[in-house]
Amino acid sequence: MNTRKTQLQAFDRLLTIMDELRAQCPWDKKQTMQSLRHLTIEETYELGDAILDDDLNEVKKELGDLLLHIVFYAKIGSETNDFDMGDVCNEICEKLIHRHPHIYSDAVVADEEEVKQNWEKLKLKEGKKSVLEGVPKSLPALVKASRIQDKVKGVGFDWEEPHQVWDKVQEELQELQEEVKVGDQDKMEAEFGDVLFSMINYARFLNINPEDALERTNKKFIKRFQYLENKAGELGKPLMEMTLAEMDVFWDEAKKL
């Protein structure tokens, strides 16, 4: 692996290239924080895909793409004299030191859970009015629900036992079924949201990341459905002309594979 010296040299090389691109490349010169935002989100998801696929070579590449965006934002910030890469690094260093008093001060913690609780308490002392302020508004709903539950757990607002959470899931399912019978679309949607929120909470108690679990199922479904499509293609028969019973034969084959 690279030494600290060569790592710093590589980072300096990236900063230099960013300076050159910003000065000379027509596309790079036009970019703003707003124009880069959606690209950064895309890169983050691509990194997430590589992690889920356990493709470490791809993880390395996607980390580079994401690091480029961080450097890009810092470069734009330096052009308006608001901040530069040094400010970005120092800011996160100070935050890490402040929020890890068990490492950089005389605080004592018993375990990981206490570290997380202290983290949330320190954030409130820093001036945040709510522990939920740190949850981005633009997060996908499933991820946001998971983060909300993690945040409130950090200040002690949580169930005590998994069976209590499962009971809550059952309660929400019953309420959903009652609204389905009534047929009120708005109330059905509200109750369905409660079911999902409860299931995400239950996943947390089982140490399951709901986003990863759902994406795993997505990948599994895609693989099986594409097997079905390939088999239909071999028969020269469009899926739309196949019966569900015919499709199920290949679906069951795909499950066995």
PDB file of C-alpha atoms in Angstrom:
ATOM      1  CA  MET A   1       0.000   0.000   0.000  1.00  0.00           C
ATOM      2  CA  ASN A   2       0.993   3.637  -0.416  1.00  0.00           C
ATOM      3  CA  THR A   3       2.865   5.444   2.346  1.00  0.00           C
ATOM      4  CA  ARG A   4       1.354   8.559   3.938  1.00  0.00           C
ATOM      5  CA  LYS A   5       3.807  10.615   1.881  1.00  0.00           C
ATOM      6  CA  THR A   6       2.712   9.103  -1.443  1.00  0.00           C
ATOM      7  CA  GLN A   7      -0.946   9.421  -0.442  1.00  0.00           C
ATOM      8  CA  LEU A   8      -0.464  13.137   0.191  1.00  0.00           C
ATOM      9  CA  GLN A   9       1.383  13.477  -3.107  1.00  0.00           C
ATOM     10  CA  ALA A  10      -1.516  11.810  -4.918  1.00  0.00           C
ATOM     11  CA  PHE A  11      -3.997  14.162  -3.237  1.00  0.00           C
ATOM     12  CA  ASP A  12      -1.838  17.169  -4.171  1.00  0.00           C
ATOM     13  CA  ARG A  13      -1.763  15.895  -7.765  1.00  0.00           C
ATOM     14  CA  LEU A  14      -5.573  15.759  -7.797  1.00  0.00           C
ATOM     15  CA  LEU A  15      -5.818  19.318  -6.460  1.00  0.00           C
ATOM     16  CA  THR A  16      -3.408  20.499  -9.166  1.00  0.00           C
ATOM     17  CA  ILE A  17      -5.374  18.749 -11.916  1.00  0.00           C
ATOM     18  CA  MET A  18      -8.576  20.309 -10.586  1.00  0.00           C
ATOM     19  CA  ASP A  19      -6.951  23.761 -10.784  1.00  0.00           C
ATOM     20  CA  GLU A  20      -5.915  23.090 -14.390  1.00  0.00           C
ATOM     21  CA  LEU A  21      -9.312  21.754 -15.448  1.00  0.00           C
ATOM     22  CA  ARG A  22     -11.155  24.667 -13.868  1.00  0.00           C
ATOM     23  CA  ALA A  23      -8.899  27.103 -15.698  1.00  0.00           C
ATOM     24  CA  GLN A  24      -8.691  25.426 -19.097  1.00  0.00           C
ATOM     25  CA  CYS A  25     -11.566  22.970 -19.740  1.00  0.00           C
ATOM     26  CA  PRO A  26     -14.758  24.585 -21.181  1.00  0.00           C
ATOM     27  CA  TRP A  27     -17.034  22.056 -19.415  1.00  0.00           C
ATOM     28  CA  ASP A  28     -15.315  22.254 -16.034  1.00  0.00           C
ATOM     29  CA  LYS A  29     -15.233  26.066 -16.164  1.00  0.00           C
ATOM     30  CA  LYS A  30     -19.040  26.181 -16.557  1.00  0.00           C
ATOM     31  CA  GLN A  31     -19.894  23.982 -13.585  1.00  0.00           C
ATOM     32  CA  THR A  32     -21.520  25.313 -10.430  1.00  0.00           C
ATOM     33  CA  MET A  33     -22.432  23.624  -7.159  1.00  0.00           C
ATOM     34  CA  GLN A  34     -26.002  23.444  -8.428  1.00  0.00           C
ATOM     35  CA  SER A  35     -25.061  21.821 -11.739  1.00  0.00           C
ATOM     36  CA  LEU A  36     -22.847  19.247  -9.980  1.00  0.00           C
ATOM     37  CA  ARG A  37     -25.404  18.298  -7.336  1.00  0.00           C
ATOM     38  CA  HIS A  38     -27.350  15.659  -9.313  1.00  0.00           C
ATOM     39  CA  LEU A  39     -24.097  14.194 -10.636  1.00  0.00           C
ATOM     40  CA  THR A  40     -22.779  13.852  -7.082  1.00  0.00           C
ATOM     41  CA  ILE A  41     -25.932  12.012  -6.039  1.00  0.00           C
ATOM     42  CA  GLU A  42     -25.521   9.684  -9.015  1.00  0.00           C
ATOM     43  CA  GLU A  43     -21.896   8.977  -8.114  1.00  0.00           C
ATOM     44  CA  THR A  44     -22.917   8.216  -4.532  1.00  0.00           C
ATOM     45  CA  TYR A  45     -25.442   5.631  -5.717  1.00  0.00           C
ATOM     46  CA  GLU A  46     -22.863   4.080  -8.038  1.00  0.00           C
ATOM     47  CA  LEU A  47     -20.538   3.711  -5.053  1.00  0.00           C
ATOM     48  CA  GLY A  48     -23.381   2.104  -3.138  1.00  0.00           C
ATOM     49  CA  ASP A  49     -23.936  -0.389  -5.985  1.00  0.00           C
ATOM     50  CA  ALA A  50     -20.244  -1.321  -6.011  1.00  0.00           C
ATOM     51  CA  ILE A  51     -20.290  -1.881  -2.246  1.00  0.00           C
ATOM     52  CA  LEU A  52     -23.386  -4.095  -2.461  1.00  0.00           C
ATOM     53  CA  ASP A  53     -21.753  -6.078  -5.290  1.00  0.00           C
ATOM     54  CA  ASP A  54     -18.623  -6.438  -3.129  1.00  0.00           C
ATOM     55  CA  ASP A  55     -16.567  -5.297  -6.136  1.00  0.00           C
ATOM     56  CA  LEU A  56     -13.587  -3.680  -4.432  1.00  0.00           C
ATOM     57  CA  ASN A  57     -11.951  -2.584  -7.677  1.00  0.00           C
ATOM     58  CA  GLU A  58     -15.153  -0.765  -8.605  1.00  0.00           C
ATOM     59  CA  VAL A  59     -15.383   0.668  -5.077  1.00  0.00           C
ATOM     60  CA  LYS A  60     -11.923   2.171  -5.594  1.00  0.00           C
ATOM     61  CA  LYS A  61     -12.978   3.771  -8.878  1.00  0.00           C
ATOM     62  CA  GLU A  62     -16.240   5.137  -7.492  1.00  0.00           C
ATOM     63  CA  LEU A  63     -14.464   6.574  -4.444  1.00  0.00           C
ATOM     64  CA  GLY A  64     -12.222   8.435  -6.877  1.00  0.00           C
ATOM     65  CA  ASP A  65     -15.237   9.833  -8.716  1.00  0.00           C
ATOM     66  CA  LEU A  66     -16.784  10.979  -5.440  1.00  0.00           C
ATOM     67  CA  LEU A  67     -13.489  12.479  -4.240  1.00  0.00           C
ATOM     68  CA  LEU A  68     -13.291  14.442  -7.486  1.00  0.00           C
ATOM     69  CA  HIS A  69     -16.661  15.996  -6.708  1.00  0.00           C
ATOM     70  CA  ILE A  70     -15.541  16.961  -3.187  1.00  0.00           C
ATOM     71  CA  VAL A  71     -12.426  18.610  -4.609  1.00  0.00           C
ATOM     72  CA  PHE A  72     -14.574  20.309  -7.271  1.00  0.00           C
ATOM     73  CA  TYR A  73     -16.908  21.863  -4.679  1.00  0.00           C
ATOM     74  CA  ALA A  74     -13.918  23.023  -2.616  1.00  0.00           C
ATOM     75  CA  LYS A  75     -12.378  24.614  -5.706  1.00  0.00           C
ATOM     76  CA  ILE A  76     -15.590  26.510  -6.451  1.00  0.00           C
ATOM     77  CA  GLY A  77     -15.732  27.613  -2.817  1.00  0.00           C
ATOM     78  CA  SER A  78     -12.181  28.940  -3.013  1.00  0.00           C
ATOM     79  CA  GLU A  79     -13.046  31.040  -6.075  1.00  0.00           C
ATOM     80  CA  THR A  80     -15.580  33.007  -4.032  1.00  0.00           C
ATOM     81  CA  ASN A  81     -13.248  33.145  -1.018  1.00  0.00           C
ATOM     82  CA  ASP A  82     -15.775  31.223   1.107  1.00  0.00           C
ATOM     83  CA  PHE A  83     -13.685  28.090   1.804  1.00  0.00           C
ATOM     84  CA  ASP A  84     -11.064  25.849   0.260  1.00  0.00           C
ATOM     85  CA  MET A  85      -9.948  22.230   0.618  1.00  0.00           C
ATOM     86  CA  GLY A  86      -7.919  23.058   3.717  1.00  0.00           C
ATOM     87  CA  ASP A  87     -10.987  24.527   5.386  1.00  0.00           C
ATOM     88  CA  VAL A  88     -13.024  21.444   4.496  1.00  0.00           C
ATOM     89  CA  CYS A  89     -10.415  19.099   5.986  1.00  0.00           C
ATOM     90  CA  ASN A  90      -9.879  21.183   9.123  1.00  0.00           C
ATOM     91  CA  GLU A  91     -13.621  21.513   9.708  1.00  0.00           C
ATOM     92  CA  ILE A  92     -14.177  17.750   9.715  1.00  0.00           C
ATOM     93  CA  CYS A  93     -11.039  17.177  11.815  1.00  0.00           C
ATOM     94  CA  GLU A  94     -12.275  19.567  14.498  1.00  0.00           C
ATOM     95  CA  LYS A  95     -15.723  17.974  14.454  1.00  0.00           C
ATOM     96  CA  LEU A  96     -14.286  14.471  14.853  1.00  0.00           C
ATOM     97  CA  ILE A  97     -12.080  15.533  17.749  1.00  0.00           C
ATOM     98  CA  HIS A  98     -14.952  17.330  19.483  1.00  0.00           C
ATOM     99  CA  ARG A  99     -17.367  14.432  19.064  1.00  0.00           C
ATOM    100  CA  HIS A 100     -14.912  11.781  20.250  1.00  0.00           C
ATOM    101  CA  PRO A 101     -14.097  12.953  23.782  1.00  0.00           C
ATOM    102  CA  HIS A 102     -13.472   9.323  24.751  1.00  0.00           C
ATOM    103  CA  ILE A 103     -10.465   9.449  22.412  1.00  0.00           C
ATOM    104  CA  TYR A 104      -9.288  13.049  22.626  1.00  0.00           C
ATOM    105  CA  SER A 105     -10.382  13.922  26.153  1.00  0.00           C
ATOM    106  CA  ASP A 106     -11.051  12.195  29.460  1.00  0.00           C
ATOM    107  CA  ALA A 107     -14.576  10.912  28.766  1.00  0.00           C
ATOM    108  CA  VAL A 108     -15.202   7.175  29.273  1.00  0.00           C
ATOM    109  CA  VAL A 109     -17.682   5.092  27.278  1.00  0.00           C
ATOM    110  CA  ALA A 110     -18.791   1.521  27.814  1.00  0.00           C
ATOM    111  CA  ASP A 111     -19.577   0.510  24.251  1.00  0.00           C
ATOM    112  CA  GLU A 112     -20.539   1.555  20.720  1.00  0.00           C
ATOM    113  CA  GLU A 113     -24.086   2.435  21.773  1.00  0.00           C
ATOM    114  CA  GLU A 114     -22.857   4.949  24.336  1.00  0.00           C
ATOM    115  CA  VAL A 115     -20.613   6.522  21.700  1.00  0.00           C
ATOM    116  CA  LYS A 116     -23.665   7.071  19.476  1.00  0.00           C
ATOM    117  CA  GLN A 117     -25.672   8.549  22.355  1.00  0.00           C
ATOM    118  CA  ASN A 118     -22.853  10.940  23.242  1.00  0.00           C
ATOM    119  CA  TRP A 119     -22.595  11.942  19.575  1.00  0.00           C
ATOM    120  CA  GLU A 120     -26.236  13.068  19.518  1.00  0.00           C
ATOM    121  CA  LYS A 121     -25.931  14.883  22.864  1.00  0.00           C
ATOM    122  CA  LEU A 122     -22.879  16.781  21.625  1.00  0.00           C
ATOM    123  CA  LYS A 123     -24.714  17.819  18.466  1.00  0.00           C
ATOM    124  CA  LEU A 124     -27.493  19.321  20.567  1.00  0.00           C
ATOM    125  CA  LYS A 125     -24.925  21.193  22.660  1.00  0.00           C
ATOM    126  CA  GLU A 126     -23.509  22.619  19.417  1.00  0.00           C
ATOM    127  CA  GLY A 127     -26.767  24.491  18.893  1.00  0.00           C
ATOM    128  CA  LYS A 128     -28.975  22.058  16.998  1.00  0.00           C
ATOM    129  CA  LYS A 129     -32.573  22.342  18.182  1.00  0.00           C
ATOM    130  CA  SER A 130     -33.550  18.802  17.186  1.00  0.00           C
ATOM    131  CA  VAL A 131     -31.709  15.512  16.852  1.00  0.00           C
ATOM    132  CA  LEU A 132     -33.527  15.140  13.537  1.00  0.00           C
ATOM    133  CA  GLU A 133     -31.901  18.216  11.978  1.00  0.00           C
ATOM    134  CA  GLY A 134     -29.101  15.999  10.700  1.00  0.00           C
ATOM    135  CA  VAL A 135     -31.451  13.950   8.508  1.00  0.00           C
ATOM    136  CA  PRO A 136     -31.309  15.386   4.947  1.00  0.00           C
ATOM    137  CA  LYS A 137     -34.733  16.336   3.587  1.00  0.00           C
ATOM    138  CA  SER A 138     -33.898  14.952   0.147  1.00  0.00           C
ATOM    139  CA  LEU A 139     -33.007  11.433   1.335  1.00  0.00           C
ATOM    140  CA  PRO A 140     -35.073   8.623  -0.223  1.00  0.00           C
ATOM    141  CA  ALA A 141     -37.977   7.828   2.107  1.00  0.00           C
ATOM    142  CA  LEU A 142     -36.773   4.357   3.100  1.00  0.00           C
ATOM    143  CA  VAL A 143     -33.285   5.557   3.991  1.00  0.00           C
ATOM    144  CA  LYS A 144     -34.728   8.616   5.741  1.00  0.00           C
ATOM    145  CA  ALA A 145     -36.985   6.447   7.934  1.00  0.00           C
ATOM    146  CA  SER A 146     -33.986   4.355   8.961  1.00  0.00           C
ATOM    147  CA  ARG A 147     -31.915   7.433   9.818  1.00  0.00           C
ATOM    148  CA  ILE A 148     -34.792   8.994  11.785  1.00  0.00           C
ATOM    149  CA  GLN A 149     -35.071   5.871  13.904  1.00  0.00           C
ATOM    150  CA  ASP A 150     -31.315   5.765  14.491  1.00  0.00           C
ATOM    151  CA  LYS A 151     -31.326   9.406  15.549  1.00  0.00           C
ATOM    152  CA  VAL A 152     -34.123   9.147  18.116  1.00  0.00           C
ATOM    153  CA  LYS A 153     -32.627   5.939  19.460  1.00  0.00           C
ATOM    154  CA  GLY A 154     -29.497   7.955  20.246  1.00  0.00           C
ATOM    155  CA  VAL A 155     -31.436   9.964  22.842  1.00  0.00           C
ATOM    156  CA  GLY A 156     -33.232   6.965  24.317  1.00  0.00           C
ATOM    157  CA  PHE A 157     -36.525   7.088  22.382  1.00  0.00           C
ATOM    158  CA  ASP A 158     -36.786   3.442  21.401  1.00  0.00           C
ATOM    159  CA  TRP A 159     -38.463   0.113  22.036  1.00  0.00           C
ATOM    160  CA  GLU A 160     -36.863  -2.212  24.559  1.00  0.00           C
ATOM    161  CA  GLU A 161     -37.402  -5.625  22.958  1.00  0.00           C
ATOM    162  CA  PRO A 162     -37.776  -6.875  19.357  1.00  0.00           C
ATOM    163  CA  HIS A 163     -41.096  -8.574  20.131  1.00  0.00           C
ATOM    164  CA  GLN A 164     -42.570  -5.157  21.009  1.00  0.00           C
ATOM    165  CA  VAL A 165     -41.646  -3.867  17.567  1.00  0.00           C
ATOM    166  CA  TRP A 166     -43.107  -6.956  15.902  1.00  0.00           C
ATOM    167  CA  ASP A 167     -46.335  -6.426  17.843  1.00  0.00           C
ATOM    168  CA  LYS A 168     -46.392  -2.884  16.474  1.00  0.00           C
ATOM    169  CA  VAL A 169     -45.967  -4.231  12.937  1.00  0.00           C
ATOM    170  CA  GLN A 170     -48.942  -6.540  13.483  1.00  0.00           C
ATOM    171  CA  GLU A 171     -50.990  -3.646  14.872  1.00  0.00           C
ATOM    172  CA  GLU A 172     -50.195  -1.468  11.857  1.00  0.00           C
ATOM    173  CA  LEU A 173     -51.035  -4.293   9.446  1.00  0.00           C
ATOM    174  CA  GLN A 174     -54.419  -4.703  11.120  1.00  0.00           C
ATOM    175  CA  GLU A 175     -55.104  -0.977  10.827  1.00  0.00           C
ATOM    176  CA  LEU A 176     -54.140  -1.100   7.146  1.00  0.00           C
ATOM    177  CA  GLN A 177     -56.551  -3.985   6.511  1.00  0.00           C
ATOM    178  CA  GLU A 178     -59.349  -2.062   8.201  1.00  0.00           C
ATOM    179  CA  GLU A 179     -58.796   0.912   5.912  1.00  0.00           C
ATOM    180  CA  VAL A 180     -58.596  -1.360   2.852  1.00  0.00           C
ATOM    181  CA  LYS A 181     -62.076  -2.650   3.720  1.00  0.00           C
ATOM    182  CA  VAL A 182     -63.353   0.932   3.960  1.00  0.00           C
ATOM    183  CA  GLY A 183     -61.657   1.862   0.689  1.00  0.00           C
ATOM    184  CA  ASP A 184     -60.442   5.351   1.639  1.00  0.00           C
ATOM    185  CA  GLN A 185     -57.370   5.805  -0.567  1.00  0.00           C
ATOM    186  CA  ASP A 186     -55.802   8.563   1.515  1.00  0.00           C
ATOM    187  CA  LYS A 187     -56.128   6.614   4.777  1.00  0.00           C
ATOM    188  CA  MET A 188     -54.882   3.418   3.105  1.00  0.00           C
ATOM    189  CA  GLU A 189     -51.752   5.270   1.989  1.00  0.00           C
ATOM    190  CA  ALA A 190     -51.212   6.660   5.494  1.00  0.00           C
ATOM    191  CA  GLU A 191     -51.568   3.236   7.104  1.00  0.00           C
ATOM    192  CA  PHE A 192     -49.345   1.621   4.476  1.00  0.00           C
ATOM    193  CA  GLY A 193     -46.665   4.176   5.371  1.00  0.00           C
ATOM    194  CA  ASP A 194     -47.042   3.227   9.038  1.00  0.00           C
ATOM    195  CA  VAL A 195     -46.545  -0.447   8.129  1.00  0.00           C
ATOM    196  CA  LEU A 196     -43.356   0.322   6.205  1.00  0.00           C
ATOM    197  CA  PHE A 197     -42.036   2.532   9.005  1.00  0.00           C
ATOM    198  CA  SER A 198     -42.681  -0.242  11.539  1.00  0.00           C
ATOM    199  CA  MET A 199     -41.022  -2.863   9.332  1.00  0.00           C
ATOM    200  CA  ILE A 200     -37.946  -0.663   8.955  1.00  0.00           C
ATOM    201  CA  ASN A 201     -37.874  -0.318  12.734  1.00  0.00           C
ATOM    202  CA  TYR A 202     -38.114  -4.090  13.128  1.00  0.00           C
ATOM    203  CA  ALA A 203     -35.266  -4.560  10.650  1.00  0.00           C
ATOM    204  CA  ARG A 204     -33.108  -2.343  12.858  1.00  0.00           C
ATOM    205  CA  PHE A 205     -33.785  -4.594  15.851  1.00  0.00           C
ATOM    206  CA  LEU A 206     -32.719  -7.587  13.755  1.00  0.00           C
ATOM    207  CA  ASN A 207     -29.507  -5.780  12.711  1.00  0.00           C
ATOM    208  CA  ILE A 208     -30.713  -5.759   9.101  1.00  0.00           C
ATOM    209  CA  ASN A 209     -30.158  -2.737   6.874  1.00  0.00           C
ATOM    210  CA  PRO A 210     -33.556  -2.374   5.148  1.00  0.00           C
ATOM    211  CA  GLU A 211     -32.083  -0.570   2.141  1.00  0.00           C
ATOM    212  CA  ASP A 212     -29.559  -3.360   1.563  1.00  0.00           C
ATOM    213  CA  ALA A 213     -32.215  -6.023   2.131  1.00  0.00           C
ATOM    214  CA  LEU A 214     -34.599  -4.474  -0.396  1.00  0.00           C
ATOM    215  CA  GLU A 215     -31.848  -3.933  -2.957  1.00  0.00           C
ATOM    216  CA  ARG A 216     -30.828  -7.578  -2.526  1.00  0.00           C
ATOM    217  CA  THR A 217     -34.396  -8.577  -3.366  1.00  0.00           C
ATOM    218  CA  ASN A 218     -34.439  -6.167  -6.323  1.00  0.00           C
ATOM    219  CA  LYS A 219     -31.313  -7.782  -7.742  1.00  0.00           C
ATOM    220  CA  LYS A 220     -32.739 -11.246  -7.176  1.00  0.00           C
ATOM    221  CA  PHE A 221     -35.985 -10.363  -8.937  1.00  0.00           C
ATOM    222  CA  ILE A 222     -34.148  -8.773 -11.878  1.00  0.00           C
ATOM    223  CA  LYS A 223     -31.968 -11.857 -12.304  1.00  0.00           C
ATOM    224  CA  ARG A 224     -34.951 -14.212 -12.242  1.00  0.00           C
ATOM    225  CA  PHE A 225     -37.068 -12.081 -14.558  1.00  0.00           C
ATOM    226  CA  GLN A 226     -34.256 -11.767 -17.077  1.00  0.00           C
ATOM    227  CA  TYR A 227     -33.910 -15.572 -16.989  1.00  0.00           C
ATOM    228  CA  LEU A 228     -37.622 -15.724 -17.803  1.00  0.00           C
ATOM    229  CA  GLU A 229     -37.155 -13.271 -20.666  1.00  0.00           C
ATOM    230  CA  ASN A 230     -34.241 -15.281 -22.079  1.00  0.00           C
ATOM    231  CA  LYS A 231     -36.227 -18.515 -21.953  1.00  0.00           C
ATOM    232  CA  ALA A 232     -39.157 -16.858 -23.689  1.00  0.00           C
ATOM    233  CA  GLY A 233     -36.737 -15.594 -26.316  1.00  0.00           C
ATOM    234  CA  GLU A 234     -35.405 -19.123 -26.878  1.00  0.00           C
ATOM    235  CA  LEU A 235     -38.968 -20.253 -27.517  1.00  0.00           C
ATOM    236  CA  GLY A 236     -39.534 -17.348 -29.854  1.00  0.00           C
ATOM    237  CA  LYS A 237     -42.599 -16.384 -27.837  1.00  0.00           C
ATOM    238  CA  PRO A 238     -43.096 -12.832 -26.472  1.00  0.00           C
ATOM    239  CA  LEU A 239     -43.842 -12.667 -22.753  1.00  0.00           C
ATOM    240  CA  MET A 240     -47.120 -10.878 -23.485  1.00  0.00           C
ATOM    241  CA  GLU A 241     -48.315 -13.983 -25.331  1.00  0.00           C
ATOM    242  CA  MET A 242     -47.411 -16.386 -22.511  1.00  0.00           C
ATOM    243  CA  THR A 243     -49.818 -17.383 -19.772  1.00  0.00           C
ATOM    244  CA  LEU A 244     -48.887 -16.914 -16.116  1.00  0.00           C
ATOM    245  CA  ALA A 245     -48.705 -20.686 -15.778  1.00  0.00           C
ATOM    246  CA  GLU A 246     -46.125 -20.844 -18.574  1.00  0.00           C
ATOM    247  CA  MET A 247     -44.153 -18.029 -17.010  1.00  0.00           C
ATOM    248  CA  ASP A 248     -44.220 -19.725 -13.614  1.00  0.00           C
ATOM    249  CA  VAL A 249     -42.413 -22.753 -15.029  1.00  0.00           C
ATOM    250  CA  PHE A 250     -39.374 -20.668 -15.926  1.00  0.00           C
ATOM    251  CA  TRP A 251     -39.708 -18.562 -12.779  1.00  0.00           C
ATOM    252  CA  ASP A 252     -39.444 -21.716 -10.668  1.00  0.00           C
ATOM    253  CA  GLU A 253     -36.396 -22.775 -12.697  1.00  0.00           C
ATOM    254  CA  ALA A 254     -34.795 -19.427 -12.008  1.00  0.00           C
ATOM    255  CA  LYS A 255     -35.465 -19.784  -8.257  1.00  0.00           C
ATOM    256  CA  LYS A 256     -33.708 -23.166  -8.237  1.00  0.00           C
ATOM    257  CA  LEU A 257     -30.705 -21.658  -9.996  1.00  0.00           C
TER     258      LEU A 257
END
